mmCIF file of C-alpha atoms in Angstrom:
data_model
loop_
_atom_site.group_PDB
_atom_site.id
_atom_site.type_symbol
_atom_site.label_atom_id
_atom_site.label_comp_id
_atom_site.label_asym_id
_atom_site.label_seq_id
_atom_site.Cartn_x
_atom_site.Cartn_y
_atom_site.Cartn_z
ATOM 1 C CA UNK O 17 22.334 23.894 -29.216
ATOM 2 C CA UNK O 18 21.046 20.960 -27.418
ATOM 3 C CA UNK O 19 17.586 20.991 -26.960
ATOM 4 C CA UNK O 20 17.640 18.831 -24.093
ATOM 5 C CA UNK O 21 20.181 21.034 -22.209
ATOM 6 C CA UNK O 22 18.931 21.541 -18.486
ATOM 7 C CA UNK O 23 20.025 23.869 -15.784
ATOM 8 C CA UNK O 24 19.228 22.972 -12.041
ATOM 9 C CA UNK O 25 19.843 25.399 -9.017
ATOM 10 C CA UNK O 26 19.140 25.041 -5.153
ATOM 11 C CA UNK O 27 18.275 28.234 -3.579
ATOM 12 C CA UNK O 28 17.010 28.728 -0.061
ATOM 13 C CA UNK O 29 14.413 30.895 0.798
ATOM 14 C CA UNK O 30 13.019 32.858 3.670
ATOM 15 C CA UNK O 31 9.756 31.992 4.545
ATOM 16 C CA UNK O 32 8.489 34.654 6.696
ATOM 17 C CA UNK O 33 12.115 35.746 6.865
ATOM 18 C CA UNK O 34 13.169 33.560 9.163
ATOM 19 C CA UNK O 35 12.347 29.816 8.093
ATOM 20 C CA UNK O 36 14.818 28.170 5.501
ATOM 21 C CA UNK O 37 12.858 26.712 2.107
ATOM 22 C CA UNK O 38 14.772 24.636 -0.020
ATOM 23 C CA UNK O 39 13.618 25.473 -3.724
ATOM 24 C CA UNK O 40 14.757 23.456 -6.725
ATOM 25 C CA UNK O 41 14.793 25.867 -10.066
ATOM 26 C CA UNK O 42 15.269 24.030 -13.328
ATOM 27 C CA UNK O 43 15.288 25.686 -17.173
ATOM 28 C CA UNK O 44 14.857 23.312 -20.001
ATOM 29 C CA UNK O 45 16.135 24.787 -23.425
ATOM 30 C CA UNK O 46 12.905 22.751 -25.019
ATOM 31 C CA UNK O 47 10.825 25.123 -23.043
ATOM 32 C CA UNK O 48 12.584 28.237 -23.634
ATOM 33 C CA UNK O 49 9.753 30.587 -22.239
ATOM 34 C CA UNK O 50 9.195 28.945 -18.796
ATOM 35 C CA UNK O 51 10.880 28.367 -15.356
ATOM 36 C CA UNK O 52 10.001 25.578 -12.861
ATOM 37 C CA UNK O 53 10.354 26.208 -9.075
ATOM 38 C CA UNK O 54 9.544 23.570 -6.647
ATOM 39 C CA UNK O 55 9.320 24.061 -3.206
ATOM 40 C CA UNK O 56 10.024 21.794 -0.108
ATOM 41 C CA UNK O 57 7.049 21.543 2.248
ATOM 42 C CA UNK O 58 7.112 20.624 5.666
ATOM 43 C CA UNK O 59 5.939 17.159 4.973
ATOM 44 C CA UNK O 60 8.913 16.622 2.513
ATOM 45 C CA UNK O 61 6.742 17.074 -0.723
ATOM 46 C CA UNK O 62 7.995 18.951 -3.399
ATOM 47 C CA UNK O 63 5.412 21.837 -5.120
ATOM 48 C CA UNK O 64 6.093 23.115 -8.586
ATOM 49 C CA UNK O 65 5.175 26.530 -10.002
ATOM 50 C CA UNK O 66 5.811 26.859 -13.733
ATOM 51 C CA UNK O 67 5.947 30.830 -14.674
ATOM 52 C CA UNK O 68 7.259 32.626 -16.963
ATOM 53 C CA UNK O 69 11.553 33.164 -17.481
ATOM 54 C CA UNK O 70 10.322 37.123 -18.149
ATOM 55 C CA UNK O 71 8.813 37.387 -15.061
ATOM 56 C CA UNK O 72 11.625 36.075 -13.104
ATOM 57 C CA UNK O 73 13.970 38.777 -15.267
ATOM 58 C CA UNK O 74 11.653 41.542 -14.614
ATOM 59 C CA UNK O 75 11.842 40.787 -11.032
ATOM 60 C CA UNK O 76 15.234 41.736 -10.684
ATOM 61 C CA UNK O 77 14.567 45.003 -12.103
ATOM 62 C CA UNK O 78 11.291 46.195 -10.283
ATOM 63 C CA UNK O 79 7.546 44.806 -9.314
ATOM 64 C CA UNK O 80 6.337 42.422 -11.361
ATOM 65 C CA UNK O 81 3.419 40.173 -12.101
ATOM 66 C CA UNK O 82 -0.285 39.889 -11.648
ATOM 67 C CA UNK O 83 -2.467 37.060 -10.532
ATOM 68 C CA UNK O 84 -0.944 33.743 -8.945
ATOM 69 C CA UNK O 85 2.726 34.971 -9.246
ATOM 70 C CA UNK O 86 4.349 38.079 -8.417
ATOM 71 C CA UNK O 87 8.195 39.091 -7.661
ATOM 72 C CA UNK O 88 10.012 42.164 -6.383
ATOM 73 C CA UNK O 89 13.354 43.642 -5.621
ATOM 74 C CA UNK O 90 14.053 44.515 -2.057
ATOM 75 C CA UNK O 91 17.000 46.229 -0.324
ATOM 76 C CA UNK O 92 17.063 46.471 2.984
ATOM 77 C CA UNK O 93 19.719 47.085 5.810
ATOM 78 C CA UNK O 94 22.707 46.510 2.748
ATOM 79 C CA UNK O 95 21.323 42.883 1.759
ATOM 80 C CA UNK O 96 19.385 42.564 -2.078
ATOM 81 C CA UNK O 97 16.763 39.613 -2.091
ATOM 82 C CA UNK O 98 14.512 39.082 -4.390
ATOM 83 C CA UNK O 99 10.368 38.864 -2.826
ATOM 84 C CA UNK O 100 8.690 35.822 -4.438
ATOM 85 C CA UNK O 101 4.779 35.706 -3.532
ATOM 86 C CA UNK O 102 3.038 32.885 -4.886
ATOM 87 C CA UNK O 103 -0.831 32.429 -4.302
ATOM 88 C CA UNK O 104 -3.374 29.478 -4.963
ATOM 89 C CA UNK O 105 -6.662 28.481 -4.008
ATOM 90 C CA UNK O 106 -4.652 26.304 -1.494
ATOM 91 C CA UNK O 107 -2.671 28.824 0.207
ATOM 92 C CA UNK O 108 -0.503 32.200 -0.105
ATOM 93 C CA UNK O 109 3.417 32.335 0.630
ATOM 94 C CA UNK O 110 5.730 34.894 0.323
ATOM 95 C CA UNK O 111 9.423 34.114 -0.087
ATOM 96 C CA UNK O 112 12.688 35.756 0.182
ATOM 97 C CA UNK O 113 15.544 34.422 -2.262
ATOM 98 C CA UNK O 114 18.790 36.224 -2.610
ATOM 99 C CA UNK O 115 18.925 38.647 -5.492
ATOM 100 C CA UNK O 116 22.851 37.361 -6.554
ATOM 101 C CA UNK O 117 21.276 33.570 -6.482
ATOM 102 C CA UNK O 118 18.701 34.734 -8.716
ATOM 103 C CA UNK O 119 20.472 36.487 -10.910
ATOM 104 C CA UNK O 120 23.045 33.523 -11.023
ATOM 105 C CA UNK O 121 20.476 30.996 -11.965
ATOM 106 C CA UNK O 122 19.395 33.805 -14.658
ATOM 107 C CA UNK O 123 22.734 33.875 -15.809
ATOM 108 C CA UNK O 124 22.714 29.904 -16.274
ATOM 109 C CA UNK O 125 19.667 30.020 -18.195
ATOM 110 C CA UNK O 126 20.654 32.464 -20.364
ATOM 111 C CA UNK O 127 23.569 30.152 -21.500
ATOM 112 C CA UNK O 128 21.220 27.586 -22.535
ATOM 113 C CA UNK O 129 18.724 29.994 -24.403
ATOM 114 C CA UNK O 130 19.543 33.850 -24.771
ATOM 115 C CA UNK O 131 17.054 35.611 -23.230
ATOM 116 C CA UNK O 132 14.932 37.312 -25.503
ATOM 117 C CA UNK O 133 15.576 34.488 -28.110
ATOM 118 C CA UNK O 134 13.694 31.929 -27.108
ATOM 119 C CA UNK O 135 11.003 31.925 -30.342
ATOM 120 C CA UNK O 136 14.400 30.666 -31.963
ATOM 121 C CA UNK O 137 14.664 27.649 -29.893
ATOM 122 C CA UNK O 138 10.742 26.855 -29.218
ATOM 123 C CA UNK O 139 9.665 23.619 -31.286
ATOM 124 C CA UNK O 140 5.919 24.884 -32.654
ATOM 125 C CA UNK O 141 5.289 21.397 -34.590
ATOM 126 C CA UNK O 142 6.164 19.624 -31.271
ATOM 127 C CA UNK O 143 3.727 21.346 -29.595
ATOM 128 C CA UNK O 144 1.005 20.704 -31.844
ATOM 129 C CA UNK O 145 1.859 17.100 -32.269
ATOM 130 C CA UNK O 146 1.241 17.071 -28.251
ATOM 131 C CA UNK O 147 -1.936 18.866 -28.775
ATOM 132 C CA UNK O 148 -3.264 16.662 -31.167
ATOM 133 C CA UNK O 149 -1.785 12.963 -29.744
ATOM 134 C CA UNK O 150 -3.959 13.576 -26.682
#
């Protein structure tokens, strides 16, 4: 397994459930636990959220999450999306992704690291030599 293996996945959102979002979601096998979503503001800046893979997975399966991030399934009228609602002391959004684009970029991940196995690909003594070099 390469540690430096990377996965990288557009997905549009619904912002308000009508305004496009393009989101950049990226998985790093060297930081098996985590997930990175950036989002495209209107003034062409990127923002990143870094949660947990977990709570992405548990997302697809029912409400999820508590504080700053928080996901749900929805179906409505036929269509599956998946409800992203992300909070800070900056501002509150609430974002509709396709549940199949989710699960895809799950699916990707989960090639680099199984999911539940990431304590088998987490590097412990690299993390406390970045502690410690600060």
């Amino acid at each position: 397994m390469n540690k430096n293996a990377e996965h990288t996945e557009q997905l549009i959102s619904l912002y308000g459930g009508s305004t496009p979002v393009r989101s950049r979601w990226t998985y790093r096998a060297s930081e098996p636990f985590t997930v990175t979503a950036a989002f495209q503001t209107d003034r062409d800046r990127w923002v990143e959220w870094i949660f947990a893979r977990d709570l992405l997975v548990a997302g697809l399966i029912g409400p999820t999450g508590e504080g700053d991030v928080r996901l749900s399934p929805e179906h409505t009228e036929g269509r599956a999306s998946i409800i992203l609602e992300i909070e800070s002391p900056e501002g509150h959004a609430l974002l509709e992704m396709e549940y199949e684009a989710v699960e895809r970029f799950l699916t990707a991940t989960a090639k680099l690291v199984p999911i539940g196995k990431e304590s088998d690909f987490f590097d412990v003594d690299a993390l406390i030599e970045e502690i410690t070099n600060v």
